[in-house]
mmCIF file of C-alpha atoms in Angstrom:
data_model
loop_
_atom_site.group_PDB
_atom_site.id
_atom_site.type_symbol
_atom_site.label_atom_id
_atom_site.label_comp_id
_atom_site.label_asym_id
_atom_site.label_seq_id
_atom_site.Cartn_x
_atom_site.Cartn_y
_atom_site.Cartn_z
ATOM 1 C CA MET D 8 -2.218 12.800 -4.401
ATOM 2 C CA ALA D 9 -3.380 12.432 -7.980
ATOM 3 C CA THR D 10 -1.358 9.229 -8.359
ATOM 4 C CA ALA D 11 -2.987 7.632 -5.321
ATOM 5 C CA ARG D 12 -6.424 8.574 -6.612
ATOM 6 C CA ARG D 13 -5.721 7.064 -10.045
ATOM 7 C CA LYS D 14 -4.433 3.845 -8.523
ATOM 8 C CA ARG D 15 -7.564 3.239 -6.482
ATOM 9 C CA TRP D 16 -10.315 3.960 -8.979
ATOM 10 C CA SER D 17 -11.008 0.255 -9.466
ATOM 11 C CA GLN D 18 -11.398 -0.253 -5.724
ATOM 12 C CA ARG D 19 -13.942 2.574 -5.659
ATOM 13 C CA VAL D 20 -15.859 0.950 -8.547
ATOM 14 C CA THR D 21 -15.928 -2.401 -6.753
ATOM 15 C CA GLN D 22 -17.153 -0.810 -3.522
ATOM 16 C CA THR D 23 -19.648 1.687 -4.906
ATOM 17 C CA SER D 24 -20.907 0.065 -8.102
ATOM 18 C CA ASP D 25 -24.380 1.200 -9.100
ATOM 19 C CA ALA D 26 -25.094 -2.073 -10.839
ATOM 20 C CA LEU D 27 -24.369 -4.395 -7.911
ATOM 21 C CA THR D 28 -24.207 -3.965 -4.177
ATOM 22 C CA LEU D 29 -21.534 -6.479 -3.235
ATOM 23 C CA GLU D 30 -21.308 -8.192 0.110
ATOM 24 C CA GLU D 31 -18.325 -7.331 2.299
ATOM 25 C CA GLY D 32 -15.199 -9.322 1.367
ATOM 26 C CA VAL D 33 -16.843 -11.200 -1.484
ATOM 27 C CA PHE D 34 -13.573 -11.755 -3.365
ATOM 28 C CA THR D 35 -11.735 -12.963 -0.267
ATOM 29 C CA ARG D 36 -14.048 -15.921 0.332
ATOM 30 C CA ALA D 37 -12.409 -19.289 0.896
ATOM 31 C CA SER D 38 -14.100 -21.099 -1.973
ATOM 32 C CA SER D 39 -14.977 -20.435 -5.597
ATOM 33 C CA ARG D 40 -18.533 -21.518 -4.878
ATOM 34 C CA GLY D 41 -18.820 -18.971 -2.045
ATOM 35 C CA ILE D 42 -17.724 -16.162 -4.355
ATOM 36 C CA ALA D 43 -20.132 -17.284 -7.080
ATOM 37 C CA LEU D 44 -23.083 -17.598 -4.687
ATOM 38 C CA SER D 45 -22.429 -14.144 -3.242
ATOM 39 C CA LEU D 46 -22.229 -12.562 -6.700
ATOM 40 C CA LYS D 47 -25.407 -14.374 -7.750
ATOM 41 C CA ARG D 48 -27.255 -13.091 -4.680
ATOM 42 C CA SER D 49 -26.083 -9.534 -5.352
ATOM 43 C CA ALA D 50 -26.975 -9.672 -9.044
ATOM 44 C CA ASP D 51 -30.404 -11.207 -8.438
ATOM 45 C CA ARG D 52 -31.274 -8.564 -5.819
ATOM 46 C CA SER D 53 -30.106 -5.594 -7.869
ATOM 47 C CA HIS D 54 -32.685 -3.481 -9.682
ATOM 48 C CA LYS D 55 -30.176 -0.957 -11.040
ATOM 49 C CA ARG D 56 -28.319 -3.268 -13.389
ATOM 50 C CA LYS D 57 -28.694 -2.745 -17.128
ATOM 51 C CA SER D 58 -28.045 -6.341 -18.117
ATOM 52 C CA SER D 59 -29.114 -9.812 -17.006
ATOM 53 C CA PRO D 60 -28.106 -10.941 -13.500
ATOM 54 C CA TYR D 61 -25.705 -13.499 -14.998
ATOM 55 C CA ARG D 62 -23.906 -10.929 -17.149
ATOM 56 C CA SER D 63 -23.698 -8.437 -14.285
ATOM 57 C CA ALA D 64 -22.207 -11.002 -11.919
ATOM 58 C CA MET D 65 -19.764 -12.300 -14.524
ATOM 59 C CA SER D 66 -18.754 -8.757 -15.455
ATOM 60 C CA MET D 67 -17.954 -7.851 -11.860
ATOM 61 C CA LEU D 68 -15.934 -11.044 -11.443
ATOM 62 C CA THR D 69 -13.996 -10.398 -14.652
ATOM 63 C CA PHE D 70 -13.485 -6.743 -13.716
ATOM 64 C CA TYR D 71 -11.992 -7.709 -10.371
ATOM 65 C CA GLY D 72 -9.668 -10.280 -11.935
ATOM 66 C CA ASN D 73 -8.508 -7.908 -14.655
ATOM 67 C CA ARG D 74 -7.876 -4.996 -12.313
ATOM 68 C CA ALA D 75 -5.943 -7.099 -9.801
ATOM 69 C CA GLY D 76 -3.716 -8.189 -12.673
ATOM 70 C CA LYS D 77 -0.132 -9.087 -11.847
ATOM 71 C CA THR D 78 -0.556 -8.591 -8.110
ATOM 72 C CA LEU D 79 -3.104 -11.394 -7.814
ATOM 73 C CA PRO D 80 -1.519 -14.659 -6.606
ATOM 74 C CA ALA D 81 -1.925 -17.765 -8.781
ATOM 75 C CA SER D 82 -4.138 -19.429 -6.166
ATOM 76 C CA SER D 83 -6.535 -16.471 -6.238
ATOM 77 C CA LYS D 84 -6.610 -16.507 -10.042
ATOM 78 C CA ARG D 85 -7.558 -20.188 -9.945
ATOM 79 C CA LYS D 86 -10.241 -19.406 -7.382
ATOM 80 C CA LEU D 87 -11.687 -16.669 -9.620
ATOM 81 C CA GLU D 88 -11.656 -18.972 -12.653
ATOM 82 C CA GLY D 89 -13.444 -21.576 -10.539
ATOM 83 C CA ALA D 90 -15.974 -18.935 -9.509
ATOM 84 C CA LYS D 91 -16.681 -18.238 -13.189
ATOM 85 C CA GLU D 92 -17.375 -21.934 -13.745
ATOM 86 C CA GLU D 93 -19.623 -21.999 -10.661
ATOM 87 C CA LEU D 94 -21.545 -18.951 -11.913
ATOM 88 C CA ARG D 95 -22.115 -20.698 -15.228
ATOM 89 C CA LYS D 96 -23.459 -23.750 -13.399
ATOM 90 C CA LEU D 97 -25.669 -21.664 -11.092
ATOM 91 C CA TYR D 98 -27.239 -19.875 -14.045
ATOM 92 C CA GLY D 99 -27.414 -22.981 -16.233
ATOM 93 C CA LYS D 100 -24.961 -21.643 -18.795
ATOM 94 C CA SER D 101 -22.189 -23.465 -20.600
ATOM 95 C CA PRO D 102 -18.911 -22.097 -21.948
ATOM 96 C CA LYS D 103 -19.452 -20.154 -25.145
ATOM 97 C CA LYS D 104 -19.421 -22.341 -28.212
ATOM 98 C CA LYS D 105 -17.366 -19.758 -30.097
ATOM 99 C CA ALA D 106 -14.614 -19.832 -27.473
ATOM 100 C CA VAL D 107 -14.382 -23.614 -27.685
ATOM 101 C CA GLU D 108 -14.339 -23.452 -31.494
ATOM 102 C CA LYS D 109 -11.645 -20.748 -31.452
ATOM 103 C CA LYS D 110 -9.381 -22.907 -29.308
ATOM 104 C CA ALA D 111 -9.810 -25.846 -31.658
ATOM 105 C CA ALA D 112 -9.160 -23.676 -34.719
ATOM 106 C CA LYS D 113 -6.082 -22.171 -33.087
ATOM 107 C CA LYS D 114 -4.622 -25.621 -32.465
ATOM 108 C CA LYS D 115 -5.388 -26.662 -36.036
ATOM 109 C CA THR D 116 -3.757 -23.489 -37.417
ATOM 110 C CA ALA D 117 -0.660 -24.052 -35.282
ATOM 111 C CA ARG D 118 -0.307 -27.552 -36.738
ATOM 112 C CA LYS D 119 -0.712 -26.214 -40.287
ATOM 113 C CA LYS D 120 1.975 -23.578 -39.745
ATOM 114 C CA THR D 121 4.382 -26.183 -38.521
ATOM 115 C CA SER D 122 3.777 -28.437 -41.484
ATOM 116 C CA LYS D 123 4.087 -25.545 -43.989
ATOM 117 C CA SER D 124 7.401 -24.429 -42.548
ATOM 118 C CA ALA D 125 8.663 -28.000 -42.645
ATOM 119 C CA LYS D 126 7.664 -28.204 -46.321
ATOM 120 C CA ARG D 127 9.512 -24.940 -47.055
ATOM 121 C CA ARG D 128 12.665 -26.178 -45.372
ATOM 122 C CA LYS D 129 12.459 -29.420 -47.298
ATOM 123 C CA ALA D 130 12.008 -27.564 -50.613
ATOM 124 C CA ARG D 131 15.013 -25.296 -49.896
ATOM 125 C CA GLY D 132 17.326 -28.033 -48.715
#
């Protein structure tokens, strides 16, 4: 009994969240845009949320994706990622500048590591 209760806590959060009252079957919608629009409606209507409507909607979307984890099919993961992009568009947001910069820095670091190791091998050999 305790195991079943622990496994379903995330479902209970999704269904009974104080911050957002979600529409029925919001995450099973056919399109990313449909999911994003539904979350936007819920977030804009909510008066209990502690954050901005955008952050509340994005948090619920991220929460659902993280909790579904390995059991979520690849097509659904793509749909959720698309819904995040749609939410950003609906709220006039763009991807975080830091995230874009981190990706660029990571690529640059990977190149540096490769060149350093090649130099070490050359020096040894």
